[in-house]
JSON list of C-alpha atoms in Angstrom, two decimals:
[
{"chain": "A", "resi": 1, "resn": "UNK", "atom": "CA", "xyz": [3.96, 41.42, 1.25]},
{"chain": "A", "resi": 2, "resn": "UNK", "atom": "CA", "xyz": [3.27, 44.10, -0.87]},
{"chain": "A", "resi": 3, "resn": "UNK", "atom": "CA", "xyz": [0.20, 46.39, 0.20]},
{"chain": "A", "resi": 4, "resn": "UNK", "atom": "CA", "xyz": [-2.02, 45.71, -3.13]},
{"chain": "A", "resi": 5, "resn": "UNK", "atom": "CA", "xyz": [-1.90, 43.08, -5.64]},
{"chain": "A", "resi": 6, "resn": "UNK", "atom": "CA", "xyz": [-1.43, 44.18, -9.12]},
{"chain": "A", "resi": 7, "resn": "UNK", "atom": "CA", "xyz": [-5.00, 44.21, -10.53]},
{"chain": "A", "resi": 8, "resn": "UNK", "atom": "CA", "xyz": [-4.23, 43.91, -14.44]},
{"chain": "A", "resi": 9, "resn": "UNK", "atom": "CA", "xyz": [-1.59, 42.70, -16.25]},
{"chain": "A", "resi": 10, "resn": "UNK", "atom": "CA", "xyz": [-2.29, 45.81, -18.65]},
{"chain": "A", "resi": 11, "resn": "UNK", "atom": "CA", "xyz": [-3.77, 44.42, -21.40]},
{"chain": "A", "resi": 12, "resn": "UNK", "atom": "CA", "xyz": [-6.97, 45.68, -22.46]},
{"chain": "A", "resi": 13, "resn": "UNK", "atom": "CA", "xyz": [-10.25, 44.12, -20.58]},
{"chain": "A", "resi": 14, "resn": "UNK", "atom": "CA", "xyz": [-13.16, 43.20, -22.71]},
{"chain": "A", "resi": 15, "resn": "UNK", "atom": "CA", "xyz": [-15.40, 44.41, -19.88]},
{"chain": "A", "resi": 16, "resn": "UNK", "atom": "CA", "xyz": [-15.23, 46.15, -16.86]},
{"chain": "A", "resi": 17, "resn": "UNK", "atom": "CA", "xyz": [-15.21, 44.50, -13.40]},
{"chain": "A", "resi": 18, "resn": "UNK", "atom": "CA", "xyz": [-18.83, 44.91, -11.78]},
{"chain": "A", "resi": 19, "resn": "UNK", "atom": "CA", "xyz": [-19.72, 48.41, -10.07]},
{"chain": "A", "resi": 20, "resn": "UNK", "atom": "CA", "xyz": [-19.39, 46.82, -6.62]},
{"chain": "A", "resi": 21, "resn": "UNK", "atom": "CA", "xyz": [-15.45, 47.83, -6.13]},
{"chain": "A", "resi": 22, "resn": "UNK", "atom": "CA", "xyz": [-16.30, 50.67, -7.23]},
{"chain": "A", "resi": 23, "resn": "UNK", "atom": "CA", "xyz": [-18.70, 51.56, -4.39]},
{"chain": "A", "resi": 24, "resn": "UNK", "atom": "CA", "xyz": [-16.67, 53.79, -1.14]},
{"chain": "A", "resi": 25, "resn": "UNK", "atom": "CA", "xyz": [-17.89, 51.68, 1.75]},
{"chain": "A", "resi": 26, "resn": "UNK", "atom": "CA", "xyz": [-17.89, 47.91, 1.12]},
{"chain": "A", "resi": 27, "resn": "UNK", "atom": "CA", "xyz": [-19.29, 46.23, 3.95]},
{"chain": "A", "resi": 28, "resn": "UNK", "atom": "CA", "xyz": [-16.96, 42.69, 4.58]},
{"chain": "A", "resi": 29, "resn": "UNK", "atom": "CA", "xyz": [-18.05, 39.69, 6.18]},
{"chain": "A", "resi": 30, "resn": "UNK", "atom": "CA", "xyz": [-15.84, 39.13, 9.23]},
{"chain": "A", "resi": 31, "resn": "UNK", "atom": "CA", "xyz": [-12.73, 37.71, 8.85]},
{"chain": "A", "resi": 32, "resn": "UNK", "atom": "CA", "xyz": [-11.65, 37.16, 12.10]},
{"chain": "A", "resi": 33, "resn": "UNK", "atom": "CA", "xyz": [-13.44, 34.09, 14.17]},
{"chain": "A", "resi": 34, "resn": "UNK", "atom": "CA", "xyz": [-14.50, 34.13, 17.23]},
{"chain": "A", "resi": 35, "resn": "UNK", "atom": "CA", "xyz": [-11.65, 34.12, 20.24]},
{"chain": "A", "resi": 36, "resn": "UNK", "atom": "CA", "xyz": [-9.10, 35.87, 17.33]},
{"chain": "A", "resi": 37, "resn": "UNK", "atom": "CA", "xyz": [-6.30, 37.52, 19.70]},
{"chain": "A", "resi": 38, "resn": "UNK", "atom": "CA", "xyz": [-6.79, 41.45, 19.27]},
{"chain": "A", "resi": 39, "resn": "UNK", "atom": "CA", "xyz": [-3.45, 41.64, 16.67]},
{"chain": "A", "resi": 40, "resn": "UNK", "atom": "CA", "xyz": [-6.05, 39.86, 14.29]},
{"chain": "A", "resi": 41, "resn": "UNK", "atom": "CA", "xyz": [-9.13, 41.87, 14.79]},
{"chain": "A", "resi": 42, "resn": "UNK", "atom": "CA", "xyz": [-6.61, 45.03, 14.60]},
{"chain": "A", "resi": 43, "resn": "UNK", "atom": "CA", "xyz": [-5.04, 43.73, 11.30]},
{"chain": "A", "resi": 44, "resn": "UNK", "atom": "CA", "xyz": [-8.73, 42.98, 9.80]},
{"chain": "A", "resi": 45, "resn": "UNK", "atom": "CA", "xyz": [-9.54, 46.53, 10.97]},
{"chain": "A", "resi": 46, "resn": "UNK", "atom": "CA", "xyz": [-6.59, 47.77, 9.28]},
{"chain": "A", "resi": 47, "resn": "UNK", "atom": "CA", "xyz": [-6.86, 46.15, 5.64]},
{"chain": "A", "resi": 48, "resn": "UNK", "atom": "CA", "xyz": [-10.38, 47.32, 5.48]},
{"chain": "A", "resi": 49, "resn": "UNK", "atom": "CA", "xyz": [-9.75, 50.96, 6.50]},
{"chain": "A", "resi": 50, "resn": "UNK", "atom": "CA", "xyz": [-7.18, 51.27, 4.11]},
{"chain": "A", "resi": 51, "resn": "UNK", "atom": "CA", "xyz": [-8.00, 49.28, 1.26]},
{"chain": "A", "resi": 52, "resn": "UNK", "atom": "CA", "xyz": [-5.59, 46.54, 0.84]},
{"chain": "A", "resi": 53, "resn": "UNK", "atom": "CA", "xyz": [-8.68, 44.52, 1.07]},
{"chain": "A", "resi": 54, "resn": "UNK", "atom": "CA", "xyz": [-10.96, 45.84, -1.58]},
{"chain": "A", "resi": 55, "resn": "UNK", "atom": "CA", "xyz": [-8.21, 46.04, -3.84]},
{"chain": "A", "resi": 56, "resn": "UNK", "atom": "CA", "xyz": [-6.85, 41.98, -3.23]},
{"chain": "A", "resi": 57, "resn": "UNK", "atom": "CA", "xyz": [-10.80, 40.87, -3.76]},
{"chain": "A", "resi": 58, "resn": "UNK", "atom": "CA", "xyz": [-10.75, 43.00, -7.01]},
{"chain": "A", "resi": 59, "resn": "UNK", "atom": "CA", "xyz": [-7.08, 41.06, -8.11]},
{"chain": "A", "resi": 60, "resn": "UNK", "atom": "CA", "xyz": [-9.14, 37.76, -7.42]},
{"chain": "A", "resi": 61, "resn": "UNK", "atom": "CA", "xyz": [-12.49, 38.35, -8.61]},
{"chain": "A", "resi": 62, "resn": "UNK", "atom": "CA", "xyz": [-10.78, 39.50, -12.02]},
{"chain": "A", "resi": 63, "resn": "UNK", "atom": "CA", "xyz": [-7.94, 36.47, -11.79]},
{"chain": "A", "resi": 64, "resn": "UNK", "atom": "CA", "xyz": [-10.98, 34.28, -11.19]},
{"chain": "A", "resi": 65, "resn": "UNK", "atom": "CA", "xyz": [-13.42, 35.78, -14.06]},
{"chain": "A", "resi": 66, "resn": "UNK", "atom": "CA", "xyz": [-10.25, 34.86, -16.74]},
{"chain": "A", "resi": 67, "resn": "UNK", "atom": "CA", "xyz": [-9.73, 31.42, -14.53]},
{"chain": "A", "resi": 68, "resn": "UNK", "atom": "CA", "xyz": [-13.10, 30.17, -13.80]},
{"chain": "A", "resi": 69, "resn": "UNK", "atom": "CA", "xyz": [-13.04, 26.93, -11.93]},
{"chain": "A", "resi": 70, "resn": "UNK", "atom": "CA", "xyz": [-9.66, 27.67, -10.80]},
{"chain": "A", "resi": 71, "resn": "UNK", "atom": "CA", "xyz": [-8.68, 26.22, -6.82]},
{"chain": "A", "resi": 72, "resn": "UNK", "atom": "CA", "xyz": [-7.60, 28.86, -4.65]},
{"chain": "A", "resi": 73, "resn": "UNK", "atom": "CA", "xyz": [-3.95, 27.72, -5.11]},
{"chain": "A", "resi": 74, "resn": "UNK", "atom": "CA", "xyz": [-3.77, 27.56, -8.70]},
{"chain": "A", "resi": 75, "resn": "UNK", "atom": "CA", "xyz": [-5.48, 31.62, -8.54]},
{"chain": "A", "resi": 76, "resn": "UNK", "atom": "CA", "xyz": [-1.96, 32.51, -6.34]},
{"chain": "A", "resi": 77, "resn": "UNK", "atom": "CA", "xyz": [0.29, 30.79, -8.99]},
{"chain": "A", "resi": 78, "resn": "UNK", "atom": "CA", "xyz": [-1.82, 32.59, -11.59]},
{"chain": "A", "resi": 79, "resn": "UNK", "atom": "CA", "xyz": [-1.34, 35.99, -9.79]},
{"chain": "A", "resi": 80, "resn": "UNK", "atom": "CA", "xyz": [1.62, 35.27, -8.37]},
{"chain": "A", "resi": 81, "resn": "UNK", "atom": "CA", "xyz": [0.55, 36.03, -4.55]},
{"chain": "A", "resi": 82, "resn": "UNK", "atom": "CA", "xyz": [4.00, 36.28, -2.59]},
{"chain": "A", "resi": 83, "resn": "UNK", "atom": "CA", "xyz": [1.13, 34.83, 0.19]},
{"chain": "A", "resi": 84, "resn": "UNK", "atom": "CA", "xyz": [-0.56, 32.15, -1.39]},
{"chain": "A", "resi": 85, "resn": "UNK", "atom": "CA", "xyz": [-3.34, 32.12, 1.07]},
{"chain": "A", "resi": 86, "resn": "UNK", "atom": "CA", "xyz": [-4.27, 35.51, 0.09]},
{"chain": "A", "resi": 87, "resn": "UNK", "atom": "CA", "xyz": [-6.70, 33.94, -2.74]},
{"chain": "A", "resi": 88, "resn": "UNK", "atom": "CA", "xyz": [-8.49, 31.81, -0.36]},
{"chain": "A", "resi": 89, "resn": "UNK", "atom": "CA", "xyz": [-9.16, 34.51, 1.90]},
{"chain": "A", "resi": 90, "resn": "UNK", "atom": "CA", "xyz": [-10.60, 36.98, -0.91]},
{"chain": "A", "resi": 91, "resn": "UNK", "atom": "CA", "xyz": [-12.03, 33.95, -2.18]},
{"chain": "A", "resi": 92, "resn": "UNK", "atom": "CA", "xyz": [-14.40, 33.33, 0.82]},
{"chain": "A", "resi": 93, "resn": "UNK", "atom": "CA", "xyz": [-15.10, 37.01, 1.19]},
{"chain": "A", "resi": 94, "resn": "UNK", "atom": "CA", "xyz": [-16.77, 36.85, -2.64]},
{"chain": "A", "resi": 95, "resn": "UNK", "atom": "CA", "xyz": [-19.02, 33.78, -1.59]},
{"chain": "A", "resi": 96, "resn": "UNK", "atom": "CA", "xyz": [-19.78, 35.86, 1.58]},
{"chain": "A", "resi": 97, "resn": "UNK", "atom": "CA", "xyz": [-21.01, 39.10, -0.47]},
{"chain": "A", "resi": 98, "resn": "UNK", "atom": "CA", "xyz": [-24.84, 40.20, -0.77]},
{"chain": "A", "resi": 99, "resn": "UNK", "atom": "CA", "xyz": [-24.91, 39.08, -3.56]},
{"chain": "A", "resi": 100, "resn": "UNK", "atom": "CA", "xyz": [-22.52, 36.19, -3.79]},
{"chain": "A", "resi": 101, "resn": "UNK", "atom": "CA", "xyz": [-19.75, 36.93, -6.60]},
{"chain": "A", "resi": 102, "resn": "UNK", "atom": "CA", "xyz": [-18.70, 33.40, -6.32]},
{"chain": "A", "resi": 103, "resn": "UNK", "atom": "CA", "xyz": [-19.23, 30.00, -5.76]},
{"chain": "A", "resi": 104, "resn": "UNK", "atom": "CA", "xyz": [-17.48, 26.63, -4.21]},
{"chain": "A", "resi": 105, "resn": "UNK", "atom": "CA", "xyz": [-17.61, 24.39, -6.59]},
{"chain": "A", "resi": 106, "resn": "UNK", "atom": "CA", "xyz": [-17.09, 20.47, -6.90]},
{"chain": "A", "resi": 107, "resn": "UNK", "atom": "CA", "xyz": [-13.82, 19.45, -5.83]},
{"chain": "A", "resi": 108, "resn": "UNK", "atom": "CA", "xyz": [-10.81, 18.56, -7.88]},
{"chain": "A", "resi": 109, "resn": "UNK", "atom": "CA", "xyz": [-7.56, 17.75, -7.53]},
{"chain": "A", "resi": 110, "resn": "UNK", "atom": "CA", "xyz": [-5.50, 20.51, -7.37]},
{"chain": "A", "resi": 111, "resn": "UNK", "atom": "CA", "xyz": [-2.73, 21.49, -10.49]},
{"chain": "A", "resi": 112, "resn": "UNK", "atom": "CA", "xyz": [-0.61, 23.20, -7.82]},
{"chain": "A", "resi": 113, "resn": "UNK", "atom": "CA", "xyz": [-0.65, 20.92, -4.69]},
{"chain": "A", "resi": 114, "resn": "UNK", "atom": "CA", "xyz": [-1.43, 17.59, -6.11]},
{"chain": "A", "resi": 115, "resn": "UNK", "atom": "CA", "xyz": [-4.32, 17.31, -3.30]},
{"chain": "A", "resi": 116, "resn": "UNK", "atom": "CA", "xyz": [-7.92, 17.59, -3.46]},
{"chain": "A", "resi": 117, "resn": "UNK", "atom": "CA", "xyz": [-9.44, 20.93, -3.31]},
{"chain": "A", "resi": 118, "resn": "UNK", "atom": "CA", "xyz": [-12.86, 22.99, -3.88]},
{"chain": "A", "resi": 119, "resn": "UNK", "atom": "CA", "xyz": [-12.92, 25.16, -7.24]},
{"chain": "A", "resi": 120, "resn": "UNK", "atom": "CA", "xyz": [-14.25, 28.59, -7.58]},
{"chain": "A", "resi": 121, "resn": "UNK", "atom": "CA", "xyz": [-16.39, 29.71, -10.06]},
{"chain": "A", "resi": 122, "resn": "UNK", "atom": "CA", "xyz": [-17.93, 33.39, -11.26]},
{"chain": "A", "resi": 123, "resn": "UNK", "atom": "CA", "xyz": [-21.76, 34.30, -10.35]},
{"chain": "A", "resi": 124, "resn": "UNK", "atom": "CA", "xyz": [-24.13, 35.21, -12.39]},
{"chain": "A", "resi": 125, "resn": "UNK", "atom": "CA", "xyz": [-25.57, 38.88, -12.33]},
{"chain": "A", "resi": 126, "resn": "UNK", "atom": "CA", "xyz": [-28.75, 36.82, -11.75]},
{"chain": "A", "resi": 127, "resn": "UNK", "atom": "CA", "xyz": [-27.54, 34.69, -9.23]},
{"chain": "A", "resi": 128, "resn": "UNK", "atom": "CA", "xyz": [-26.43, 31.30, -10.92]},
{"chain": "A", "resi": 129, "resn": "UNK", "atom": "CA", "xyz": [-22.96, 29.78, -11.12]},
{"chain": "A", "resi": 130, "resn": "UNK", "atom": "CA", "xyz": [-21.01, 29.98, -14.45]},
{"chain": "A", "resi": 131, "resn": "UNK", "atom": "CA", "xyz": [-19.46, 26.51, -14.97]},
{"chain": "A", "resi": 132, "resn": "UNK", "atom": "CA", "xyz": [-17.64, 27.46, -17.59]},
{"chain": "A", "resi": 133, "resn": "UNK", "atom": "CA", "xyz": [-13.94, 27.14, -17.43]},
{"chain": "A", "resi": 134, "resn": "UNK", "atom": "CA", "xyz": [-11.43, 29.68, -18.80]},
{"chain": "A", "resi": 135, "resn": "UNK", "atom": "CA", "xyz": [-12.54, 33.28, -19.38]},
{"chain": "A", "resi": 136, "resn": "UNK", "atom": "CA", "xyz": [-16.07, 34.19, -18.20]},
{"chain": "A", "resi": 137, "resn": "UNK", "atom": "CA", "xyz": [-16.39, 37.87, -18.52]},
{"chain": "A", "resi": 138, "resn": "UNK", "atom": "CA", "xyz": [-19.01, 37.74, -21.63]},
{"chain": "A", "resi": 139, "resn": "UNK", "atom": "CA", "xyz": [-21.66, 35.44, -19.28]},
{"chain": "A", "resi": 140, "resn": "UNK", "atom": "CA", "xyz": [-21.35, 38.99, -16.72]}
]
């Protein structure tokens, strides 16, 4: 797996992404639960010291802002995540954030696994879910 995701496709962005990834020290919610062998705490350690995590919330934040209401798996088939859990992950660390940068949604069934499955959608500045689908960067 490749140490960051790609973060734009380089075309130009309308906006940029929200000062937050911008800031030095993020502080994550935990990622590991409770009884987690050591090599799991040691790899959570190790993607937040060195940035792999920042920079795969970033990837999803911005795949979700042009995606809104997206499901986690139709995000890694967007960005074309060799892990296609990685989404999910980054996805639960933006609901997680003070303030929330995203919100579980209504579930749907999935375009990717055919199953049902919660959708994602951008937060406000002031708080409040976007249901908007498709690009949401003007409502930031």
């Amino acid at each position: 797996m490749p140490k960051h995701l790609p973060i734009s496709s380089g075309t130009a962005r309308r906006q940029e992404p929200e000062t937050l990834f911008t800031q030095k020290k993020q502080v994550w919610p935990p990622a590991h639960r409770l009884g987690s062998p050591e090599t799991s705490i040691e790899a959570e350690e190790t993607i937040n010291r060195d940035g792999t995590r920042l920079n795969q919330t970033q990837a999803v934040y911005e795949a979700l802002i042009r995606h809104n209401g997206s499901t986690a798996k139709e995000l890694a088939y967007i960005m074309n995540c060799p892990d296609v859990n990685t989404p999910h992950r980054r996805l639960n660390d933006l609901a997680e954030m003070e303030p929330p940068k995203a919100f579980r949604g209504p579930a749907r069934i999935c375009g990717k696994t055919h199953r049902k499955a919660t959708t994602w959608w951008v937060m406000s500045r002031a708080g409040v879910p976007i249901f908007k689908r498709g690009y949401v960067g003007d409502y930031l």
